C-alpha cells in the first residue's frame, strides 16, 4: 500500500470512528477506557493524525460493535455524508483553559461555527470537567493533557493538533490568590504565554496559526484615565496584573518581531452562572440564594465601593473569535462601557432573591440591612464588611471603553444588560441551593433512619 493509500484509509477510518461515536453517544473518555489507551492517543486517532495499526482497528471495531474499515449502515450517501466530506476542511481551534468559564462558552461557540475544537486539561487526581461534560462525546470536541508550566507538553499538543487558531485562556486568574501564590501566578500567567508562542514557532506554524491571548483590565490597576481604552497607560496593582502585563507585551513583541498573527483581548470583568464560586460576583449570588432559603445568615465582603465594568462571559467569547477573524492583528478592549459598584451588585442580587436591602454606614461599619422580604429576615444585617477581604493594593475604578471593538468588530457589548446578568446568576444559584438543600435533607433523614434501624 502506498503512502497516499494509507493516508486515505486512515482518514476514512477516522471519519467512521467519529460517526460511530456520535451515533452511540459514547464519549472520547469511554472509548479510551474500552480500548485501553490514553485519551490523547484516542484524540489523535479521531483527528486522523495517528495511523491505525491492525491491532488498533481490531480493538476499536470491538469497542464500537462495527468493522471500522467499512462505512456504518445508513451513512452511505445520505444526509450525513456532507458532514463527512466537510470534516477534513473544518477550521481547527485549540483552547487552553477549556474547563473554565470562558473556555466552556468558547467551545460551544466554536462548535456551533463548525470548528474542530481541541482543549487542554491538566492531569489531576480530581476531575474538574463539569463545565464541559455536556460537550464530551461530540465528534469534533477533543481533550489533551498538558500543563502551562511544561513547555514540552504544550509543544506536543500543538504539533499533534496543528491548529488554525489558538485561544490562550488558561491562567491563575484570582487576584487575591496572586498575593498568596505570586510565583505560581507568574509562571503560568506570564511565562505560560511565552511557552505557547514558542510552541507555535517550534511547530513551524507561526505564519498560519492565529493566537488570541486573554488579557485583563487589571493591567490598568491604579487607573490613570477613566474610562480605559487601548491607549490608556498601564499601572498594574497586583502580582496577577504584573504577570498578565508580561503576557500582553510578549504577545506584542512576537507580533512585531516574527510577524505572527497574535492579539490580546483586554477583558473587563465578565461573569456568568459558570463563574468560580470564590469570585466576588458568584460569592454574592450564592449568598443571596442561601440567605433567602435559610442556609446562611450573613454575607461578608471587602470594599463595597469598588467600581467594575461587568459583562456576560457568553457575549465576550464572540468578541474573542471576532478578533482573530480580522485582516490584521490588533489588541482590543472588551467591555460594556457601563460601570457599577459591588454595593449595586449586592442590591440587585438580593432583589432577585426576593430581598430588598438598604445600606448604611461607611467603610468597615457599612451594613446591608433587609427592609423588605421574608418576615424572618426583615431588620437583620445580611451584608457586612470585613477587613479580611481587603487586598494589600486594591483596584477601585475599572471602566472600559469598547468604542474600537464596536466600530471595527461590529460587536454589541450590551447584548445582556447588567440587570439581566445578575438575574441569570441568581436564578441559577437559587436552583442550585434548593437542590443542595433537598440532598442534605435526604442525607439527614437517611442517617436518622439508619440510627433507628428503619433502614438497614
XYZ file of C-alpha atoms in Angstrom:
456
model
C 0.000 0.000 0.000
C 1.425 3.403 -0.983
C 1.745 6.303 1.462
C -1.180 8.103 -0.223
C -3.380 4.999 0.036
C -2.538 4.647 3.733
C -3.379 8.302 4.322
C -6.753 7.897 2.582
C -7.521 4.761 4.607
C -6.607 6.466 7.889
C -8.820 9.426 7.007
C -11.709 7.117 6.060
C -11.377 5.079 9.288
C -11.116 8.228 11.454
C -14.362 9.557 9.954
C -16.086 6.228 10.572
C -14.986 6.179 14.219
C -16.237 9.744 14.709
C -19.621 8.853 13.184
C -19.954 5.721 15.315
C -19.121 7.651 18.478
C -21.801 10.206 17.679
C -24.325 7.510 16.764
C -23.741 5.584 20.008
C -23.463 8.665 22.235
C -20.096 7.416 23.501
C -17.553 9.876 24.884
C -13.880 10.028 23.969
C -13.020 9.022 27.531
C -15.314 5.971 27.412
C -13.756 4.822 24.140
C -10.262 5.239 25.599
C -11.220 3.014 28.554
C -12.720 0.365 26.257
C -9.598 0.069 24.090
C -7.101 0.527 26.924
C -5.497 3.669 25.511
C -4.997 7.237 26.740
C -7.466 9.960 25.780
C -4.650 11.776 23.980
C -3.995 8.766 21.726
C -7.705 8.314 21.012
C -7.911 12.010 20.165
C -5.075 11.608 17.647
C -6.982 8.727 16.040
C -10.208 10.716 15.870
C -8.495 13.624 14.127
C -6.680 11.367 11.659
C -3.269 12.435 12.904
C -2.247 8.962 14.070
C -2.306 5.921 11.808
C -4.370 2.836 12.641
C -2.468 -0.402 13.192
C -4.216 -3.759 12.656
C -4.415 -4.149 16.441
C -5.945 -0.687 16.846
C -8.534 -1.390 14.140
C -9.468 -4.677 15.807
C -9.814 -3.113 19.268
C -11.832 -0.157 18.003
C -14.113 -2.389 15.943
C -14.895 -4.500 19.022
C -15.417 -1.441 21.226
C -17.766 0.185 18.695
C -19.534 -3.002 17.587
C -18.772 -2.395 13.915
C -15.943 -3.004 11.463
C -14.479 0.489 11.312
C -12.926 -0.155 7.897
C -16.427 -0.232 6.377
C -18.915 2.636 6.305
C -21.584 2.367 9.036
C -25.020 1.263 7.791
C -27.296 4.154 6.887
C -24.430 6.582 6.340
C -23.614 5.734 2.737
C -24.833 8.572 0.561
C -27.441 10.102 2.860
C -27.577 13.440 4.630
C -24.658 12.722 6.951
C -22.261 12.307 4.029
C -21.975 16.073 3.678
C -20.619 16.283 7.208
C -18.124 13.520 6.461
C -16.736 15.332 3.430
C -16.547 18.651 5.236
C -14.850 17.219 8.310
C -11.384 17.466 6.758
C -11.952 21.126 5.845
C -13.037 22.326 9.277
C -11.047 25.041 10.987
C -9.150 23.654 13.962
C -9.046 25.581 17.242
C -7.011 24.798 20.361
C -8.205 26.219 23.692
C -6.114 26.337 26.838
C -8.196 26.712 29.982
C -11.021 24.826 28.273
C -12.589 23.715 31.574
C -13.042 27.291 32.791
C -15.959 29.670 32.405
C -14.687 31.266 29.177
C -13.272 28.028 27.780
C -16.592 26.220 28.046
C -18.559 29.039 26.404
C -15.941 29.452 23.666
C -16.010 25.698 22.952
C -19.778 25.827 22.488
C -19.491 28.894 20.271
C -16.802 27.408 18.003
C -18.553 24.039 17.697
C -21.672 25.892 16.519
C -19.459 27.641 13.969
C -18.392 24.242 12.604
C -14.899 24.142 14.134
C -12.992 21.101 15.259
C -12.257 22.058 18.866
C -9.371 20.756 20.962
C -8.943 21.618 24.630
C -6.020 21.327 27.012
C -6.603 19.952 30.502
C -4.190 19.307 33.365
C -3.634 15.867 34.844
C -5.140 15.749 38.308
C -6.397 13.177 40.782
C -9.588 15.266 40.961
C -11.607 15.822 37.781
C -12.960 19.330 37.137
C -14.851 18.952 33.880
C -18.391 19.866 34.909
C -18.471 22.926 32.641
C -17.635 20.860 29.538
C -19.189 17.499 30.483
C -22.065 18.119 28.052
C -19.571 18.539 25.191
C -17.659 15.306 25.699
C -18.671 12.707 23.171
C -19.212 15.193 20.366
C -17.197 14.016 17.348
C -15.425 17.361 16.877
C -14.512 18.008 20.506
C -11.257 16.547 21.817
C -9.218 16.866 25.002
C -5.454 16.627 25.522
C -3.315 16.571 28.640
C -0.736 19.343 29.018
C 0.304 21.981 31.535
C 1.064 25.682 31.121
C 4.190 25.216 33.251
C 5.531 22.430 31.000
C 6.701 23.665 27.593
C 7.279 20.191 26.146
C 3.697 19.117 26.802
C 2.415 22.248 25.055
C 4.675 21.657 22.046
C 3.451 18.055 21.762
C -0.213 19.053 21.766
C 0.255 21.860 19.249
C 2.299 19.589 16.976
C -0.421 16.937 17.204
C -3.390 19.263 16.659
C -1.775 21.672 14.154
C -4.380 24.354 14.956
C -5.507 27.235 12.780
C -6.348 29.244 15.915
C -5.104 29.098 19.499
C -7.087 30.713 22.319
C -4.889 31.013 25.397
C -7.403 31.344 28.237
C -5.500 29.341 30.873
C -4.399 31.351 33.897
C -4.347 31.644 37.642
C -6.995 34.342 37.413
C -7.877 35.148 41.013
C -6.355 38.485 42.083
C -6.342 37.728 45.818
C -4.728 34.311 45.249
C -1.930 36.015 43.308
C -0.839 37.734 46.532
C -0.672 34.351 48.247
C 0.954 32.494 45.316
C 2.875 35.102 43.302
C 5.500 32.715 41.911
C 2.935 30.230 40.574
C 0.910 33.112 39.123
C 3.983 34.462 37.304
C 4.933 31.034 35.955
C 1.505 30.346 34.452
C 0.200 33.818 33.566
C 3.463 35.317 32.292
C 5.884 32.596 31.170
C 2.961 30.374 30.162
C 2.113 32.834 27.377
C 5.698 32.700 26.137
C 5.566 28.893 26.124
C 2.505 28.937 23.853
C 4.089 31.407 21.441
C 7.325 29.437 21.303
C 5.440 26.157 20.839
C 3.716 27.591 17.770
C 7.091 28.649 16.386
C 8.705 25.310 17.234
C 5.997 23.557 15.209
C 6.584 25.957 12.262
C 3.037 27.313 12.443
C 3.909 30.959 13.028
C 2.672 32.026 9.589
C -0.562 30.007 9.582
C -1.752 29.864 13.189
C -3.551 32.833 14.783
C -3.252 33.319 18.538
C -5.635 35.019 20.952
C -4.297 35.969 24.394
C -6.810 36.612 27.178
C -5.555 39.771 28.843
C -7.246 41.698 31.650
C -8.500 45.100 32.763
C -6.359 44.623 35.884
C -3.477 45.915 33.723
C -4.850 49.419 34.323
C -4.726 48.850 38.088
C -4.209 52.194 39.766
C -6.103 53.870 36.949
C -4.713 56.969 35.288
C -7.687 57.577 32.975
C -11.439 56.900 33.104
C -12.814 55.155 31.105
C -9.923 52.973 29.948
C -9.237 52.210 26.286
C -6.446 50.659 24.191
C -4.245 53.740 24.669
C -4.653 54.171 28.436
C -1.347 53.769 30.341
C -0.991 50.564 32.373
C -0.352 50.610 36.131
C -0.690 47.004 37.383
C -1.559 46.770 41.060
C -1.279 43.056 41.934
C 1.038 40.100 41.170
C -1.697 38.819 38.844
C -1.783 42.085 36.890
C 2.026 42.270 36.662
C 2.162 38.702 35.290
C -0.567 39.493 32.771
C 1.306 42.625 31.693
C 4.275 40.461 30.689
C 1.859 38.282 28.692
C 0.464 41.348 26.925
C 3.877 42.711 25.964
C 5.374 39.369 24.886
C 2.418 38.888 22.506
C 3.043 42.343 21.065
C 6.756 41.611 20.761
C 6.220 38.339 18.856
C 3.712 40.062 16.596
C 6.306 42.653 15.619
C 9.457 40.511 15.751
C 8.163 37.426 13.929
C 5.181 38.845 12.031
C 2.853 36.464 13.881
C -0.905 36.986 13.970
C -1.251 37.224 17.739
C -3.561 39.584 19.630
C -4.665 40.401 23.144
C -8.226 40.969 24.247
C -8.185 43.242 27.309
C -11.207 41.746 29.044
C -13.001 43.678 31.725
C -14.878 41.700 34.380
C -17.149 39.142 32.767
C -19.379 36.884 34.796
C -21.911 34.091 34.389
C -23.597 31.242 36.185
C -20.402 29.260 35.445
C -18.158 31.717 37.320
C -15.973 30.172 40.035
C -17.530 30.344 43.496
C -14.565 32.215 45.009
C -15.085 35.258 42.756
C -16.975 38.121 44.367
C -19.962 38.154 41.978
C -20.637 34.430 42.385
C -20.000 34.715 46.113
C -22.759 37.361 46.220
C -25.317 35.465 44.127
C -24.775 32.230 46.056
C -25.057 34.063 49.379
C -28.286 35.777 48.279
C -29.746 32.379 47.374
C -28.582 30.717 50.592
C -29.807 33.538 52.826
C -33.180 33.593 51.051
C -33.532 29.837 51.626
C -32.342 29.887 55.242
C -28.916 28.281 54.734
C -26.717 31.318 55.542
C -27.006 34.237 57.955
C -24.754 36.964 56.540
C -22.515 37.776 53.568
C -19.090 39.254 54.410
C -17.333 41.315 51.738
C -14.468 43.782 51.284
C -14.716 47.229 49.681
C -18.352 47.738 48.650
C -17.483 50.958 46.810
C -15.164 49.272 44.277
C -16.356 50.040 40.749
C -16.331 47.487 37.947
C -17.485 47.111 34.356
C -19.342 43.771 34.426
C -20.424 41.891 31.292
C -21.745 38.443 30.406
C -18.996 35.917 29.601
C -21.101 34.217 26.931
C -21.222 37.505 24.994
C -17.483 38.097 25.383
C -16.317 34.849 23.730
C -17.857 36.038 20.453
C -15.540 39.036 20.590
C -12.521 36.756 21.138
C -13.383 34.954 17.921
C -14.014 38.177 16.003
C -10.555 39.476 16.959
C -8.933 36.533 15.132
C -11.086 36.981 12.011
C -9.659 40.411 11.140
C -7.265 41.173 8.289
C -4.517 42.367 10.611
C -3.703 41.566 14.258
C -4.718 44.206 16.807
C -5.447 44.422 20.530
C -8.957 45.293 21.719
C -10.667 46.353 24.927
C -13.638 44.062 25.604
C -16.082 45.773 27.970
C -19.670 47.004 28.243
C -18.873 50.664 28.839
C -21.203 50.622 31.874
C -19.951 50.756 35.458
C -21.443 49.543 38.756
C -20.252 49.179 42.354
C -20.023 45.974 44.393
C -22.808 47.508 46.516
C -25.074 47.782 43.458
C -24.339 44.170 42.535
C -25.350 43.109 46.050
C -28.562 45.126 45.894
C -29.596 43.628 42.528
C -28.691 40.064 43.536
C -30.694 40.159 46.780
C -33.560 41.845 44.941
C -33.668 38.905 42.506
C -33.831 36.579 45.523
C -36.846 38.473 46.905
C -34.962 40.619 49.445
C -34.668 44.413 49.468
C -31.525 45.825 51.104
C -30.797 49.256 52.490
C -27.151 50.202 53.063
C -25.981 52.435 55.910
C -22.637 53.356 57.458
C -19.227 53.747 55.816
C -16.106 51.657 55.397
C -15.822 48.753 57.824
C -19.029 49.907 59.549
C -21.189 49.690 56.416
C -24.040 47.195 56.537
C -26.772 45.971 54.213
C -29.998 45.579 56.179
C -33.124 43.785 54.955
C -36.033 46.247 54.757
C -38.411 44.056 52.757
C -38.693 40.343 52.043
C -39.245 37.243 54.190
C -40.526 38.284 57.641
C -37.805 36.368 59.467
C -35.123 38.451 57.655
C -36.589 41.970 57.911
C -34.430 44.179 60.118
C -31.459 41.811 60.049
C -27.973 42.661 58.752
C -27.440 40.451 55.703
C -24.330 42.121 54.235
C -21.342 43.263 56.299
C -17.757 44.382 55.642
C -14.595 42.674 56.907
C -11.047 43.949 56.545
C -10.027 40.336 55.869
C -11.373 40.790 52.334
C -9.425 43.970 51.573
C -6.454 43.432 49.270
C -2.943 44.750 50.041
C -3.351 47.013 46.992
C -6.883 47.402 45.719
C -8.088 48.435 42.266
C -11.196 50.547 42.802
C -12.218 52.058 39.453
C -12.316 49.912 36.300
C -14.480 51.136 33.426
C -13.878 50.032 29.841
C -14.374 51.940 26.600
C -15.353 49.395 23.886
C -15.563 52.001 21.089
C -12.880 50.304 18.965
C -14.462 46.839 19.303
C -17.888 48.193 18.387
C -16.547 50.040 15.336
C -14.069 47.521 13.907
C -15.575 44.212 15.033
C -19.238 45.263 14.824
C -19.648 43.719 18.288
C -22.555 44.563 20.567
C -21.238 44.797 24.161
C -24.693 45.372 25.653
C -26.473 42.281 24.373
C -27.005 41.259 28.005
C -27.658 44.091 30.475
C -26.232 44.282 33.995
C -29.658 43.528 35.480
C -30.161 40.538 33.163
C -26.715 39.187 34.044
C -27.393 39.331 37.790
C -30.820 37.752 37.306
C -29.308 34.871 35.280
C -26.778 34.168 38.016
C -29.223 34.388 40.922
C -31.819 32.225 39.172
C -29.165 29.558 38.620
C -27.942 29.716 42.211
C -31.450 29.657 43.685
C -31.969 26.335 41.894
C -28.524 25.092 42.929
C -29.087 25.898 46.610
C -32.560 24.361 46.540
C -31.045 21.167 45.131
C -28.326 21.142 47.779
C -30.948 21.625 50.484
C -33.011 18.707 49.218
C -29.926 16.479 49.078
C -28.991 17.470 52.634
C -32.463 16.517 53.868
C -32.162 13.117 52.201
C -28.752 12.517 53.824
C -30.022 13.691 57.221
C -33.125 11.501 57.043
C -31.094 8.510 55.916
C -28.687 8.934 58.864
C -31.669 9.124 61.223
C -33.283 6.039 59.701
C -30.049 4.067 59.915
C -29.612 5.086 63.559
C -33.177 3.939 64.382
C -32.772 0.737 62.383
C -35.577 1.641 59.976
C -33.255 1.211 57.017
C -30.549 -1.451 57.045
